[in-house]
Amino acid sequence: MQMRFMAAAFTALGERETNQDSAHADPRLLVVADGVGGAPAGEVASAVAVRAVVDAGPDTDPALLAERANSAVVAHAEADPATAGMATTVDIAALVPGPAGWEVRGAHVGDSFTLVQTDRVTRLGRAHTLAEELVAGGHITPEEGARHPNRSALMRAVGMGPTVEPELWSHLAAPGTRYLLSSDGLFDALGMEAVVALLDSLRPSPPADVARMLVESACAAGARDNVTVVVAEVTPWQG
């Protein structure tokens, strides 16, 4: 039995004048990238990263997809001095045939989000921020991390260096399982608890309606950052 994503993407500016997010959703590949705030040409970095991933395609290993995105952003910045120093987060989910059946394989770099929804909602990967890295290394407690003055500083991003180290994950593709990829603007506006509650309440709705409602809810809550959401459901497909 073949599988495909039934997927949709929505985005909004929030209170920003430009959109530094980029996204892609098709039957086998999902990508969200969020240009790093404070760095030059974030909107260019996110678009370049997404295009590199899409061009490589879903059958490319997710680690290599992240590396392709990183190489493309670095090369663009070297070729165009106006974009020097640009960087972006990236989250990838690819639906691929595996030895035990179809799988969803992913890669995560930065502080954006990927959630998987089965009978419960789980986050895949952690924020690659200074606070999270210090907590993960046992250097400080979570409470200390929440108070750290530079807690949100990104420690990993695409374009930040010549190589990139993504977090990788994989699942067997189960029909009905949903994936949410989003920029951090969604969670900054609503918080994790509210996002999970919305996902649960919208479970009967198609992915396009879920993505739209999440973005609209974030904007109604006063989103200060760009909000970009991709929602996808694994479905059987007779190709």
Short mmCIF file of C-alpha atoms in Angstrom, two decimals, residues 39-201:
data_model
loop_
_atom_site.label_atom_id
_atom_site.label_comp_id
_atom_site.label_asym_id
_atom_site.label_seq_id
_atom_site.Cartn_x
_atom_site.Cartn_y
_atom_site.Cartn_z
CA ALA A 39 20.49 38.59 10.93
CA PRO A 40 20.54 40.09 7.43
CA ALA A 41 18.32 38.69 4.68
CA GLY A 42 16.44 36.17 6.81
CA GLU A 43 13.74 35.94 4.16
CA VAL A 44 16.39 35.06 1.57
CA ALA A 45 17.97 32.43 3.81
CA SER A 46 14.68 30.66 4.47
CA ALA A 47 13.70 30.68 0.79
CA VAL A 48 17.11 29.40 -0.32
CA ALA A 49 17.01 26.60 2.29
CA VAL A 50 13.53 25.43 1.31
CA ARG A 51 14.38 25.46 -2.39
CA ALA A 52 17.52 23.39 -1.78
CA VAL A 53 15.51 20.78 0.14
CA VAL A 54 12.76 20.63 -2.49
CA ASP A 55 15.27 20.36 -5.32
CA ALA A 56 17.02 17.43 -3.59
CA GLY A 57 13.68 15.65 -3.10
CA PRO A 58 12.08 13.39 -0.48
CA ASP A 59 14.19 10.32 -1.28
CA THR A 60 17.33 12.10 -0.08
CA ASP A 61 18.40 11.27 3.48
CA PRO A 62 17.12 14.00 5.87
CA ALA A 63 20.63 14.63 7.22
CA LEU A 64 21.79 15.28 3.66
CA LEU A 65 18.74 17.47 3.01
CA ALA A 66 19.75 19.66 5.94
CA GLU A 67 23.33 19.72 4.68
CA ARG A 68 22.17 20.67 1.18
CA ALA A 69 20.16 23.53 2.68
CA ASN A 70 23.16 24.66 4.71
CA SER A 71 25.50 24.57 1.70
CA ALA A 72 23.03 26.52 -0.41
CA VAL A 73 22.62 29.27 2.21
CA VAL A 74 26.38 29.53 2.79
CA ALA A 75 27.09 29.65 -0.97
CA HIS A 76 24.47 32.35 -1.53
CA ALA A 77 25.89 34.46 1.30
CA GLU A 78 29.41 34.12 -0.10
CA ALA A 79 28.25 35.13 -3.58
CA ASP A 80 26.19 38.12 -2.39
CA PRO A 81 27.89 40.26 0.27
CA ALA A 82 24.56 41.93 1.07
CA THR A 83 23.37 38.62 2.53
CA ALA A 84 26.56 37.75 4.43
CA GLY A 85 25.73 36.25 7.81
CA MET A 86 22.21 35.18 6.88
CA ALA A 87 20.85 32.02 8.52
CA THR A 88 17.61 30.15 9.04
CA THR A 89 16.01 27.37 11.02
CA VAL A 90 14.72 24.37 9.09
CA ASP A 91 12.31 21.52 9.81
CA ILE A 92 11.85 18.71 7.30
CA ALA A 93 9.53 15.69 7.10
CA ALA A 94 9.74 13.27 4.16
CA LEU A 95 7.45 10.32 3.44
CA VAL A 96 9.56 7.50 1.99
CA PRO A 97 9.37 3.75 1.33
CA GLY A 98 11.47 1.80 3.83
CA PRO A 99 12.41 -1.84 4.45
CA ALA A 100 9.48 -2.38 6.83
CA GLY A 101 6.99 -0.20 4.96
CA TRP A 102 6.51 3.52 4.45
CA GLU A 103 8.27 5.82 6.91
CA VAL A 104 8.25 9.48 7.80
CA ARG A 105 11.81 10.72 8.29
CA GLY A 106 12.72 14.16 9.53
CA ALA A 107 15.42 16.64 10.39
CA HIS A 108 15.32 19.63 12.75
CA VAL A 109 17.70 22.57 13.11
CA GLY A 110 16.95 25.63 15.25
CA ASP A 111 14.03 26.68 17.42
CA SER A 112 11.07 26.00 15.13
CA PHE A 113 8.73 23.11 15.87
CA THR A 114 7.68 19.70 14.58
CA LEU A 115 4.85 17.94 16.40
CA VAL A 116 3.42 14.50 15.69
CA GLN A 117 -0.21 13.76 16.56
CA THR A 118 -1.37 10.20 17.12
CA ASP A 119 -3.48 9.51 20.22
CA ARG A 120 -1.44 12.32 21.81
CA VAL A 121 0.75 15.17 20.62
CA THR A 122 4.55 14.92 20.94
CA ARG A 123 7.31 17.34 20.00
CA LEU A 124 10.12 15.98 17.81
CA GLY A 125 13.49 17.53 18.63
CA ARG A 126 14.30 20.36 21.03
CA ALA A 127 15.07 24.02 20.62
CA HIS A 128 18.72 24.57 19.72
CA THR A 129 19.00 27.63 21.93
CA LEU A 130 21.65 28.51 24.48
CA ALA A 131 19.36 27.73 27.40
CA GLU A 132 18.25 24.35 25.99
CA GLU A 133 21.84 23.36 25.18
CA LEU A 134 22.99 24.24 28.71
CA VAL A 135 20.09 22.34 30.27
CA ALA A 136 20.65 19.31 27.99
CA GLY A 137 24.33 19.29 28.95
CA GLY A 138 23.48 19.33 32.65
CA HIS A 139 25.14 22.71 33.18
CA ILE A 140 22.02 24.46 34.49
CA THR A 141 18.53 23.48 35.63
CA PRO A 142 15.40 24.08 33.50
CA GLU A 143 14.41 26.80 35.95
CA GLU A 144 17.77 28.51 35.50
CA GLY A 145 17.43 28.14 31.74
CA ALA A 146 14.08 29.93 31.78
CA ARG A 147 15.74 32.91 33.49
CA HIS A 148 18.96 32.98 31.46
CA PRO A 149 19.42 36.45 29.88
CA ASN A 150 20.50 34.91 26.54
CA ARG A 151 18.19 31.92 26.71
CA SER A 152 16.83 32.40 23.17
CA ALA A 153 20.17 32.75 21.38
CA LEU A 154 20.38 30.15 18.60
CA MET A 155 23.27 27.70 18.84
CA ARG A 156 22.43 25.82 15.63
CA ALA A 157 21.03 27.22 12.40
CA VAL A 158 21.33 26.57 8.69
CA GLY A 159 23.96 28.91 7.26
CA MET A 160 25.66 29.54 10.59
CA GLY A 161 28.78 27.58 9.58
CA PRO A 162 30.27 25.34 6.86
CA THR A 163 28.45 22.29 8.23
CA VAL A 164 25.26 21.73 10.20
CA GLU A 165 24.22 19.12 12.77
CA PRO A 166 20.49 18.38 12.55
CA GLU A 167 18.44 16.34 14.98
CA LEU A 168 17.03 13.36 13.10
CA TRP A 169 13.90 11.29 13.72
CA SER A 170 11.84 8.61 11.98
CA HIS A 171 8.48 6.84 12.38
CA LEU A 172 6.65 4.10 10.56
CA ALA A 173 3.99 5.87 8.52
CA ALA A 174 0.61 5.11 10.08
CA PRO A 175 -2.55 6.28 8.30
CA GLY A 176 -4.22 9.07 10.25
CA THR A 177 -1.02 10.29 11.92
CA ARG A 178 -0.62 14.03 11.60
CA TYR A 179 2.48 16.20 11.54
CA LEU A 180 2.67 19.89 12.35
CA LEU A 181 5.70 21.88 11.22
CA SER A 182 5.74 25.53 12.22
CA SER A 183 7.87 28.58 12.84
CA ASP A 184 8.18 29.59 16.47
CA GLY A 185 5.78 32.49 15.93
CA LEU A 186 2.86 30.09 16.43
CA PHE A 187 4.04 28.99 19.86
CA ASP A 188 5.22 32.44 20.91
CA ALA A 189 1.65 33.67 20.35
CA LEU A 190 -0.32 30.73 21.73
CA GLY A 191 1.96 28.57 23.87
CA MET A 192 2.34 24.80 23.65
CA GLU A 193 -0.72 23.99 25.77
CA ALA A 194 -3.06 26.03 23.58
CA VAL A 195 -1.60 24.61 20.35
CA VAL A 196 -2.07 21.05 21.59
CA ALA A 197 -5.65 21.83 22.68
CA LEU A 198 -6.41 23.26 19.23
CA LEU A 199 -4.92 20.25 17.49
CA ASP A 200 -7.06 17.95 19.64
CA SER A 201 -10.24 19.95 19.07
#
